[in-house]
Coordinates of C-alpha atoms in Angstrom, one line a residue:
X1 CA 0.0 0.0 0.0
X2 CA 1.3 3.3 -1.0
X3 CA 2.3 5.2 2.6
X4 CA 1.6 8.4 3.5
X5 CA 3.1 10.8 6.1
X6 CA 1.9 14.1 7.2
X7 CA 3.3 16.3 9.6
X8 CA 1.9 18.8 11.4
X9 CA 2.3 20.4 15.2
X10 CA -1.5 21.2 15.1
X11 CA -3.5 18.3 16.2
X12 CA -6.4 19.7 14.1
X13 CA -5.0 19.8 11.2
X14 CA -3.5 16.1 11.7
X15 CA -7.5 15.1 12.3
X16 CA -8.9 16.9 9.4
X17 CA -5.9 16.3 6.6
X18 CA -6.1 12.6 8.4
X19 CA -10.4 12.7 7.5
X20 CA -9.7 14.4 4.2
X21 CA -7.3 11.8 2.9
X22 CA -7.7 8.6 4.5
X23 CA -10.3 8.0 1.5
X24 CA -7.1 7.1 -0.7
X25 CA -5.5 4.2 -0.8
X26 CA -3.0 5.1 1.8
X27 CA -1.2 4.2 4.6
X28 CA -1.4 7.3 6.8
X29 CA 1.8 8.2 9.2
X30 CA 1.3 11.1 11.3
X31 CA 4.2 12.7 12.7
X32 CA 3.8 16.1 15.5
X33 CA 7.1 17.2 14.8
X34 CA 10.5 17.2 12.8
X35 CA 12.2 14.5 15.1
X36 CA 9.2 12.1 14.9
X37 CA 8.9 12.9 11.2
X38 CA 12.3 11.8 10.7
X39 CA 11.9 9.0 12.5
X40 CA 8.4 7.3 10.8
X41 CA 10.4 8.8 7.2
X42 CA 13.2 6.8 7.9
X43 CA 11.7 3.5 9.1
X44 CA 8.6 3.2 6.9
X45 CA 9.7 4.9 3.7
X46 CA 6.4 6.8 2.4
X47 CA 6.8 7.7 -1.3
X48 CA 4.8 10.9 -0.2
X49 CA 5.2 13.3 2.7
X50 CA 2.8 16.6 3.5
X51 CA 5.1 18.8 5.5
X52 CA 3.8 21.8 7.5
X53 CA 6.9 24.1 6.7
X54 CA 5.9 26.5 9.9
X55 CA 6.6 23.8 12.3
X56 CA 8.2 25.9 15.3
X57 CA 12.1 26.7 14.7
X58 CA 15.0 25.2 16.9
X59 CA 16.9 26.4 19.6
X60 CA 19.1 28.1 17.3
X61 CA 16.6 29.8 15.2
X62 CA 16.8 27.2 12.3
X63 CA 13.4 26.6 10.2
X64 CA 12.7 23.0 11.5
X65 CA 10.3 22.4 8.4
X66 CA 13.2 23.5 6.1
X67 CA 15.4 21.4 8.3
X68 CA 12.9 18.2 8.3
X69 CA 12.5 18.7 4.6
X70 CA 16.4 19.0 3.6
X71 CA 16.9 15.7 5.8
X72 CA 14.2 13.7 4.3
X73 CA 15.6 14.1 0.7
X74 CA 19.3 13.6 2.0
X75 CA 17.7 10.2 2.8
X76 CA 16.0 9.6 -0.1
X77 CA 16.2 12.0 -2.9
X78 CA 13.2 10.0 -5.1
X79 CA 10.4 10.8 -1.8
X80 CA 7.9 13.4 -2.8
X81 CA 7.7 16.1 -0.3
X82 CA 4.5 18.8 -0.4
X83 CA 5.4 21.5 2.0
X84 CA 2.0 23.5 3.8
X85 CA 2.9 27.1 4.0
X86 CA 0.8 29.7 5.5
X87 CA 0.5 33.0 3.9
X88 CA 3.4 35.0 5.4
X89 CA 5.8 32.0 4.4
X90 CA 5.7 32.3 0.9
X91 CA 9.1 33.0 -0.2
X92 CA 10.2 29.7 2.5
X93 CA 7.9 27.8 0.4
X94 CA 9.6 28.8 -3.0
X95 CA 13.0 28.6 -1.0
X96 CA 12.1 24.2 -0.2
X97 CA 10.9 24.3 -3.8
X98 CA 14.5 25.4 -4.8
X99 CA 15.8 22.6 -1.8
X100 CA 13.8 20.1 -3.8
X101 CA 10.1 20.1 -2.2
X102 CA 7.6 18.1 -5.1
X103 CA 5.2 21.2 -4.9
X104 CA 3.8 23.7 -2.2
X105 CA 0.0 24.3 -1.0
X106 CA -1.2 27.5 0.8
X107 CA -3.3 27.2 3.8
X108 CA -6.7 26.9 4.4
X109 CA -6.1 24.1 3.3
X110 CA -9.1 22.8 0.6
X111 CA -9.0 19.0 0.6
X112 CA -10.0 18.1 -2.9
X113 CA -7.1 20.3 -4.2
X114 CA -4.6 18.9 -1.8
X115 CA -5.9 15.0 -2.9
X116 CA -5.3 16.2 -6.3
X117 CA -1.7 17.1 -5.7
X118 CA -1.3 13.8 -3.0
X119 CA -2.4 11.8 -6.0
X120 CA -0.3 13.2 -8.4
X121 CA 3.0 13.1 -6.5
X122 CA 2.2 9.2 -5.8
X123 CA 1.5 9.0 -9.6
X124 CA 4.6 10.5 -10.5
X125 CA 6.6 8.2 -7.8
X126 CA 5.1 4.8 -9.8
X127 CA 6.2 6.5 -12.7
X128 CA 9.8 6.9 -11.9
X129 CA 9.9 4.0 -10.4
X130 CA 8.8 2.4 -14.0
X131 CA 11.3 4.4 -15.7
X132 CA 14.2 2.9 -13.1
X133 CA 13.4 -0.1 -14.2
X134 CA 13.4 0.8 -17.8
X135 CA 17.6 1.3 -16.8
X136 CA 20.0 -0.1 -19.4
X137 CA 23.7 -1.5 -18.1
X138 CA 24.9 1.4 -17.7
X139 CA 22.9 2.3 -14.8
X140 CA 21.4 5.7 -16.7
X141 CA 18.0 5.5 -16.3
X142 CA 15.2 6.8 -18.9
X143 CA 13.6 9.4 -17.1
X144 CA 10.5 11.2 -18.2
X145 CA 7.1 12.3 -17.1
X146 CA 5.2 14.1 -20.6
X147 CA 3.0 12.3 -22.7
X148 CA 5.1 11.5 -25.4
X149 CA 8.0 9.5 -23.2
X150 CA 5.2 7.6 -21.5
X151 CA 4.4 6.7 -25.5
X152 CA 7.6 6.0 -26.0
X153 CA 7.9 3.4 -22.4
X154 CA 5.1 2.0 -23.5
X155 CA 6.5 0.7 -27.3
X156 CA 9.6 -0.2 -24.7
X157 CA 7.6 -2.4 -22.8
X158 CA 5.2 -4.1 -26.2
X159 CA 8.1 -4.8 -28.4
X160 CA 10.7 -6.2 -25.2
X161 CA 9.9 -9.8 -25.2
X162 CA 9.5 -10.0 -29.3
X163 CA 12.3 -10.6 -31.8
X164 CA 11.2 -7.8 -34.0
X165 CA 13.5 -5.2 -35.7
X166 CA 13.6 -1.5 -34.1
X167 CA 14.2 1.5 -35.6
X168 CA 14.8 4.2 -32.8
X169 CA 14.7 7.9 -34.6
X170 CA 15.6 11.2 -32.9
X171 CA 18.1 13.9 -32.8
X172 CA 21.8 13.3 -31.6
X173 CA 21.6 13.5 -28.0
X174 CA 17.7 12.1 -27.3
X175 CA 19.3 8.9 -25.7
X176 CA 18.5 6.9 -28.2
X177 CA 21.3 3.9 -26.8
X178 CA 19.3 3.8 -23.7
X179 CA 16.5 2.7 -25.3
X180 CA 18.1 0.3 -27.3
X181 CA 19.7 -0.8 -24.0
X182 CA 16.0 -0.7 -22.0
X183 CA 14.7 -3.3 -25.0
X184 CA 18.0 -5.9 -24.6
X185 CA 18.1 -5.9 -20.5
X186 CA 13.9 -6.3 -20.7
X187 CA 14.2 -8.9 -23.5
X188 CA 14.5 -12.6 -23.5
X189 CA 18.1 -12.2 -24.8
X190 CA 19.3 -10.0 -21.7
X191 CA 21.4 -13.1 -20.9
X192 CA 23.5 -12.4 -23.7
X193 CA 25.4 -9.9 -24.6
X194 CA 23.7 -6.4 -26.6
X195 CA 27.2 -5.6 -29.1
X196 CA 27.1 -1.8 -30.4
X197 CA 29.1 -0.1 -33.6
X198 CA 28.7 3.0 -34.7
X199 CA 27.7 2.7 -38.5
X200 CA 29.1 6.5 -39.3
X201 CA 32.0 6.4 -37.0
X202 CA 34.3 3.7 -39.1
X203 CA 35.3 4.0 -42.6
X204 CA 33.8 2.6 -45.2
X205 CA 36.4 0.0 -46.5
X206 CA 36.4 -1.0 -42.9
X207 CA 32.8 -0.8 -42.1
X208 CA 32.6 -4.6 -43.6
X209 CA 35.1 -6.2 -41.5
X210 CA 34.1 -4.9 -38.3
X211 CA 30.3 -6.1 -39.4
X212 CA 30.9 -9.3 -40.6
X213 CA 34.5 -10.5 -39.6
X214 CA 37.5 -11.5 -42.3
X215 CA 39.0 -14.9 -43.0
X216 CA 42.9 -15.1 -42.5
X217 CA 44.5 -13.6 -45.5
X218 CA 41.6 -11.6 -46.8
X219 CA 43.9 -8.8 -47.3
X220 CA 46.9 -7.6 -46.1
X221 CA 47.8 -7.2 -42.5
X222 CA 44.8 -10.0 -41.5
X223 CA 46.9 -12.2 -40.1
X224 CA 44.2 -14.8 -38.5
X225 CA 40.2 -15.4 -38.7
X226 CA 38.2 -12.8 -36.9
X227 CA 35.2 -12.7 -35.6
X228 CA 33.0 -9.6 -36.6
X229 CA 29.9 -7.8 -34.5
X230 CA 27.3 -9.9 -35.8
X231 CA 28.9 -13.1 -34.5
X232 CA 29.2 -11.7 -31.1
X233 CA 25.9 -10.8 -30.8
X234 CA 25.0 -14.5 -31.3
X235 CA 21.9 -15.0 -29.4
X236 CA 21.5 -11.2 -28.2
X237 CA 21.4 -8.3 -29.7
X238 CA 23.0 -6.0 -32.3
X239 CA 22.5 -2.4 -32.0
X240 CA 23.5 0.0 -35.3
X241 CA 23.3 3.0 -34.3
X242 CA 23.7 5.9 -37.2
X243 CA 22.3 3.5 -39.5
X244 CA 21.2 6.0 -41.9
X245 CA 25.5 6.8 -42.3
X246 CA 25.7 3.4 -43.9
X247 CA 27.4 3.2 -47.6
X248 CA 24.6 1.6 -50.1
X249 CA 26.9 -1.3 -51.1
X250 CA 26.7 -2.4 -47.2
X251 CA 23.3 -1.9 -47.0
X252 CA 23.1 -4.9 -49.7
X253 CA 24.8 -6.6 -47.5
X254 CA 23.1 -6.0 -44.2
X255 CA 19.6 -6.7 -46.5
X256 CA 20.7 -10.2 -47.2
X257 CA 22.1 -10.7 -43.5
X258 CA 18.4 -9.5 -42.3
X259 CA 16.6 -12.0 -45.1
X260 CA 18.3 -15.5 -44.0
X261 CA 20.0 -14.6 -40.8
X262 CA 23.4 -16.1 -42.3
X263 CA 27.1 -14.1 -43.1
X264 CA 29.9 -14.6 -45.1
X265 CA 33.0 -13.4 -43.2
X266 CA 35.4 -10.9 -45.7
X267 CA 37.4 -13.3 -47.5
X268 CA 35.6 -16.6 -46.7
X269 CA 33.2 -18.8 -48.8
X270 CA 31.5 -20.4 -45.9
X271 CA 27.8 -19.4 -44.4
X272 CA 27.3 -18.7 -40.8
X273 CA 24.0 -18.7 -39.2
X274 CA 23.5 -16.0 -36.7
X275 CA 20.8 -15.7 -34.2
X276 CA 20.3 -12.3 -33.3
X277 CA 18.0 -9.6 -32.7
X278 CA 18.6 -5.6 -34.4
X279 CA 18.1 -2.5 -33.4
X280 CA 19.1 0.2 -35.4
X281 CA 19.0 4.0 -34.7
X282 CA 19.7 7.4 -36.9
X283 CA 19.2 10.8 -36.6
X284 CA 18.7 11.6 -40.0
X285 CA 15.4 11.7 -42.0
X286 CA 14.8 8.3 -43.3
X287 CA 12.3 9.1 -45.6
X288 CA 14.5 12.3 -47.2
X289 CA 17.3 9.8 -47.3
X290 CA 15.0 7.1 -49.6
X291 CA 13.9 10.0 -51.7
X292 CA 17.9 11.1 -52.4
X293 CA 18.4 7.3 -53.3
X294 CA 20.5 7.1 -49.9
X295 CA 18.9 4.6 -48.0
X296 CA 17.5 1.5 -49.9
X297 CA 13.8 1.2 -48.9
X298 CA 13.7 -2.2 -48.9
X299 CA 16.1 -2.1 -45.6
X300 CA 14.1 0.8 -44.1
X301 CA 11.1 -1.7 -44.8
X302 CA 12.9 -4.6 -42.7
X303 CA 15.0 -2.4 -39.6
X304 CA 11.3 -0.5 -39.4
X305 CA 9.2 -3.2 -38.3
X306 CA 8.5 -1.1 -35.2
X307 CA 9.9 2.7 -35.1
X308 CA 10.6 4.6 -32.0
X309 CA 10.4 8.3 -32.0
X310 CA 12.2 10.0 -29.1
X311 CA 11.4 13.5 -28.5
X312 CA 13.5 16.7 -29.0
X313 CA 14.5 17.5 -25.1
X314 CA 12.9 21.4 -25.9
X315 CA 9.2 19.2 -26.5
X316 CA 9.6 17.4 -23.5
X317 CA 7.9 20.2 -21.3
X318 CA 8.2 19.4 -17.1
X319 CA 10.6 17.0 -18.5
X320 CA 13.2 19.7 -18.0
X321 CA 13.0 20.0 -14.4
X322 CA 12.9 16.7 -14.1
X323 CA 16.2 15.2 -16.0
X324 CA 17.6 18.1 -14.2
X325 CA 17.1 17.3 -11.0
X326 CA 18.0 13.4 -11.9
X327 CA 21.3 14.5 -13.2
X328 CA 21.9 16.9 -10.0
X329 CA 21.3 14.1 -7.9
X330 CA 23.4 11.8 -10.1
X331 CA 26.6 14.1 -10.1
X332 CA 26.4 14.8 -6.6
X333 CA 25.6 11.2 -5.6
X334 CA 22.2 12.0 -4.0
X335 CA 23.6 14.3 -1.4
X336 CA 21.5 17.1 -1.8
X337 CA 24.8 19.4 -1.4
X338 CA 24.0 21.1 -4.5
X339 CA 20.7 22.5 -6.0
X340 CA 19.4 24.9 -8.7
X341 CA 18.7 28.6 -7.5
X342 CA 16.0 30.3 -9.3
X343 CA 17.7 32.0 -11.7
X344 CA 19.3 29.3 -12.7
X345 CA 16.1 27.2 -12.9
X346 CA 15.2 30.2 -15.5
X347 CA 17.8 29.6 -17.6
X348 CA 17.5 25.9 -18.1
X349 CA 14.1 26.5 -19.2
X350 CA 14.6 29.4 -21.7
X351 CA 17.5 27.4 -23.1
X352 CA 16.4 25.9 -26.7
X353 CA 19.1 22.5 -26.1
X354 CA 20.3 22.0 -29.3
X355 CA 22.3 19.1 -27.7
X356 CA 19.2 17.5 -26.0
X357 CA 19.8 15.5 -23.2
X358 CA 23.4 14.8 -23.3
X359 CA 24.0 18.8 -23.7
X360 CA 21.9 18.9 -20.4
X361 CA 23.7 16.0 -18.7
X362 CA 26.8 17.7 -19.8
X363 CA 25.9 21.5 -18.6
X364 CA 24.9 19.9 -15.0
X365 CA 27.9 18.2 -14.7
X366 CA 30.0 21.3 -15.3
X367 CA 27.7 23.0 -13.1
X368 CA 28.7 20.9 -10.1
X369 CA 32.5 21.4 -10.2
X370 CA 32.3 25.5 -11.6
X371 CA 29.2 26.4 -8.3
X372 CA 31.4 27.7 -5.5
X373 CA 28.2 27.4 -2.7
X374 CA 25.2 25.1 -2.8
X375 CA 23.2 27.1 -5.1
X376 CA 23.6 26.7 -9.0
X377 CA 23.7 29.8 -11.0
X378 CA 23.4 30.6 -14.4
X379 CA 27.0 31.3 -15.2
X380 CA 27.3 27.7 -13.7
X381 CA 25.9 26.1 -16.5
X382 CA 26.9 27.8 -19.2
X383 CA 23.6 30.2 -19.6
X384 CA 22.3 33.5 -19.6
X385 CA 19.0 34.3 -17.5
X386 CA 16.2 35.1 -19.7
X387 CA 16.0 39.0 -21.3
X388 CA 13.6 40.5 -20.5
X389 CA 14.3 39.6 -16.7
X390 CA 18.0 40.4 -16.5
X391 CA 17.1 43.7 -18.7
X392 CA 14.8 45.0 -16.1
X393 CA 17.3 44.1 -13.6
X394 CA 19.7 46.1 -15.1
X395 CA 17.9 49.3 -15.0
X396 CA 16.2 49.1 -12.0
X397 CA 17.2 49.6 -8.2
X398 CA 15.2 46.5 -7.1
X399 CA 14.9 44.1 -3.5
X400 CA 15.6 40.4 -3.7
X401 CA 12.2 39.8 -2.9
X402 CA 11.1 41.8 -6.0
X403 CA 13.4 40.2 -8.1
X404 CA 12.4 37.0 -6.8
X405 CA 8.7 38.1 -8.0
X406 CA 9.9 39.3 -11.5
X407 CA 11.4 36.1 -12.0
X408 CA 8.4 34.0 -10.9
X409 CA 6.1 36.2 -13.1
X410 CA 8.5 35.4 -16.1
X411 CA 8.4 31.9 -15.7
X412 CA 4.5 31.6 -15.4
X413 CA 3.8 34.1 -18.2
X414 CA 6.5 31.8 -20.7
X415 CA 4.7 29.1 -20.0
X416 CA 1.4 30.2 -20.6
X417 CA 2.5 31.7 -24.0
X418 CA 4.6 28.7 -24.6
X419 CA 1.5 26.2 -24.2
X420 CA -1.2 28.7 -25.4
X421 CA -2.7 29.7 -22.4
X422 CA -3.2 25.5 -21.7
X423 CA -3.0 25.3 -17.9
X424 CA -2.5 21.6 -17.5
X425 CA 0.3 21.6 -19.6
X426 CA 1.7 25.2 -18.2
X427 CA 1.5 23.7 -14.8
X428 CA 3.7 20.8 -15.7
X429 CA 6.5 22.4 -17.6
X430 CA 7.5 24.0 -14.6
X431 CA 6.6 21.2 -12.3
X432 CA 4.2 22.5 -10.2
X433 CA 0.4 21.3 -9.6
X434 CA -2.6 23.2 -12.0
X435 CA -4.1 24.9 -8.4
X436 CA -0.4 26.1 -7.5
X437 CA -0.3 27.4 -11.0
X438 CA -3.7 28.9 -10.7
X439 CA -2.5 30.4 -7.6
X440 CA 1.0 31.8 -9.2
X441 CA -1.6 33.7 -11.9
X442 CA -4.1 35.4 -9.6
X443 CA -0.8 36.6 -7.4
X444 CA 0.7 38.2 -10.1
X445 CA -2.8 38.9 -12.0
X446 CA -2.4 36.9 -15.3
X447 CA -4.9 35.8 -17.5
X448 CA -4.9 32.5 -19.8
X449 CA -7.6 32.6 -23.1
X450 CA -7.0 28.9 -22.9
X451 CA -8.3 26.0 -20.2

C-alpha cells in the first residue's frame, strides 16, 4: 500500500488532513514534529510526505520544516515532499521548492485540491519507479514524465519480449542507446550480450570487416580469422546505431544478413547462421534519405518493423525539471549538497538545447565542479538568464524579494505563451500542480484565453 506521512504540530489539522485523505488508498503516518517525522520517514519509507513548513524553529533559530525537509531528501532524494505554508511563508515555500520540495500548497487548506496534488506526487513516484526499471547496463535510467516518453515506455515495454527489428529515430543527443539498451536488459536475450558499432563512425572500407569479420588472409595485415559484430551478438542483440550513415553497397549486405540470418566473413566462402535480434538508430530523416536514393527502402522496410520516436528535449515540457534534478542528484551522488537557484532554474528553461539530453547532462555536470556554494547559477551552467528579466534588472534599483517576483512572473507568463494559455500543460512544464499554477496567476494577475 502506498504510505503516506503528514506532519503537522497542530492536532487539528493532523485530524482533518487525516479525514480528508484517509479516503485514498494510503497508509497514513502522522508525525507532530520534525524528530518524529524523521523517524516514521526513515523507518517506513512513504513515497509521499505533506510537510507543514511552519513547524516551530529550533533552539538556534533554524526553520525545523526547512530542516525536516532537507533531511528527508538527503535520505531519499526519489520521496515526494508537499510543503503547507501559510501566507506570510511564501518565499520559504519557493526557498524548499528550490531545496527540492515536489510542490507547495497555501493554507486553508481545501481538501479536494490537496488529494489532487497527494495523488499526483504518488502517480509520478510509480512512474519513476517504472522508468528505473526501464535502466540499461549502464545504470542511466530513462527518465520522463510528458506524454510523449510515456508513449515512448510504453513501445519499450510491447516490443521487449519480441524478436522484431527496431528502428529508434531522434536527434543526436535524445538517448537513443538507452532505449536500445531498456529493450535488450527487458528482453528474453538479456542473458547475452547487446554488441554496439557506430555505422558513421568507421570508414567505409572497414565498415565490412568490423560487421561481418574476415578470414585469414583476406587482405593484407589480416593475419588470422576474426570474428565480426554480428557473430558476437549471437543470441543477443546488435545495436546500429547511425544507421542512416551506412554506404549503399553495405546496405546490400546488411539486407541479405536480415533475409536469411546467415554471413559470409570478408574473405571466406562459408555461411554462418547467426541468431540475433537488431536495433538500429539514426538521426537523419529516413524518408528524405529514400527520396535522395541514400537509403534503400527495402532495408528501411525490414529495420522499421517497429519505429521509436524520441522527442527533441525542448518538447519534453516538465521533462526539464525533471532530468535536471536526476542528473543533480546523479553528479552529486544523492547528497542534496547542491541544487538549482531560481535564476538558474530560468535559464535551463529558456534554453532551446540543441544538444538534448546529453548537452543537459553535460551542462549539469560542469555545473557541479564551476558552483562555488550550494546554489547553482546561471553562469554555472553555461547560460544566460532570460532577457527581458536580466534587462529590467539592469535598469532598476530592485529588493531580492522583487526580483524573486519578476522572475516567478516570467516563468509563469512563458509558460502560458509557450503552451497557449493550456493550464494543465503550463502547470507541468515547470513542475508544479494546476491549483499552485492557478494560484501563481491570480498573485501576479495573469490571465490565460485557454483552459
Amino acid at each position: 500500500m502506498n504510505k503516506l506521512l503528514i506532519v503537522d504540530d497542530n492536532e487539528e489539522v493532523r485530524r482533518q488532513l487525516k479525514w480528508g485523505l484517509s479516503r485514498g488508498n494510503y497508509e497514513l503516518l502522522l508525525a507532530r514534529n520534525g524528530e518524529e517525522a524523521l523517524k516514521m520517514f526513515k523507518k517506513s519509507s512513504p513515497r509521499v510526505v505533506t510537510l507543514d513548513l511552519g513547524l516551530p524553529p529550533d533552539e538556534n533559530g533554524v526553520s525545523e520544516g526547512l530542516r525536516c525537509l532537507s533531511e528527508m531528501l538527503r535520505y531519499n532524494p526519489l520521496a515526494k515532499v508537499i510543503v503547507i505554508t501559510g501566507n506570510e511563508e511564501h518565499g520559504a515555500a519557493l526557498e524548499a521548492v528550490t531545496y527540492g520540495a515536489y510542490d507547495y500548497y497555501k493554507k486553508p487548506i481545501d481538501l479536494s485540491e490537496l488529494k489532487v496534488i497527494v495523488e499526483r506526487a504518488f502517480h509520478l513516484q510509480r512512474l519513476e519507479e517504472e522508468n528505473r526499471s526501464l535502466r540499461g547496463s549502464s545504470g542511466n535510467g530513462i527518465v520522463g514524465d510528458c506524454q510523449s516518453m510515456q508513449m515512448v515506455f510504453e513501445q519499450i515495454r510491447k516490443v521487449a519480449n519480441s524478436d522484431v527489428p527496431v528502428l529508434i529515430t531522434g536527434e543526436s543527443g535524445t538517448g537513443k542507446e538507452l532505449v536500445a539498451k531498456a529493450i535488450h536488459h527487458r528482453s528474453a536475450r538479456a542473458r547475452h550480450e547487446m554488441v554496439s558499432i557506430n555505422c558513421g563512425a568507421i570508414p567505409e572500407n572497414l565498415l565490412e570487416s568490423e560487421l561481418f569479420g574476415y578470414e585469414k588472409g583476406a587482405y593484407t595485415g589480416a593475419v588470422k580469422t576474426t570474428k565480426g559484430k554480428v557473430e558476437f551478438a549471437d543470441k543477443g542483440t546488435l545495436f546500429l546505431d547511425e544507421i542512416g550513415e551506412m554506404p549503399l553497397s553495405l546496405q546490400v549486405k546488411l539486407l541479405r544478413f536480415l533475409q536469411e540470418m546467415v554471413i559470409t566473413r570478408v574473405g571466406g566462402r562459408e555461411d554462418i547462421k547467426v541468431d540475433t535480434r537488431i536495433i538500429a538508430a539514426t538521426n537523419i530523416n529516413i524518408e528524405s534519405a529514400m527520396a535522395d536514393n541514400r537509403f534503400r527502402e527495402d532495408l528501411y522496410y525490414r529495420i522499421g518493423v517497429v519505429n521509436i520516436v524520441l522527442p527533441p528535449l525542448r518538447d519534453r515540457g516538465s521533462d526539464l525539471m525533471l532530468l535536471a534534478n536526476y542528473f543533480l542528484k546523479s553528479v552529486s551522488g544523492g547528497s542534496g549538497a547542491r541544487r538549482f537557484g531560481e535564476e538558474a532554474v530560468m535559464s535551463i528553461l529558456n534554453h532551446d538545447w540543441p544538444g538534448n539530453i546529453r548537452e543537459l547532462e553535460n551542462r549539469v555536470k560542469r555545473a557541479v565542479i564551476m558552483a562555488s556554494g550550494a546554489e547553482i547559477l546561471p553562469e554555472d551552467l553555461g547560460l544566460k538568464v532570460g532577457g527581458n528579466y536580466r534587462r529590467r534588472l539592469a535598469e532598476e534599483d530592485v529588493t531580492l524579494k522583487e526580483a524573486r517576483n519578476m522572475l516567478e512572473r516570467d516563468i509563469v507568463e512563458q509558460a502560458l505563451e509557450r503552451y497557449s494559455g493550456n493550464i494543465v500543460k503550463a502547470a507541468q512544464a515547470i513542475g508544479v500542480s494546476r491549483p499552485t499554477f492557478y494560484d501563481l496567476m491570480n498573485k501576479h494577475n495573469l490571465k490565460s484565453e485557454g483552459r
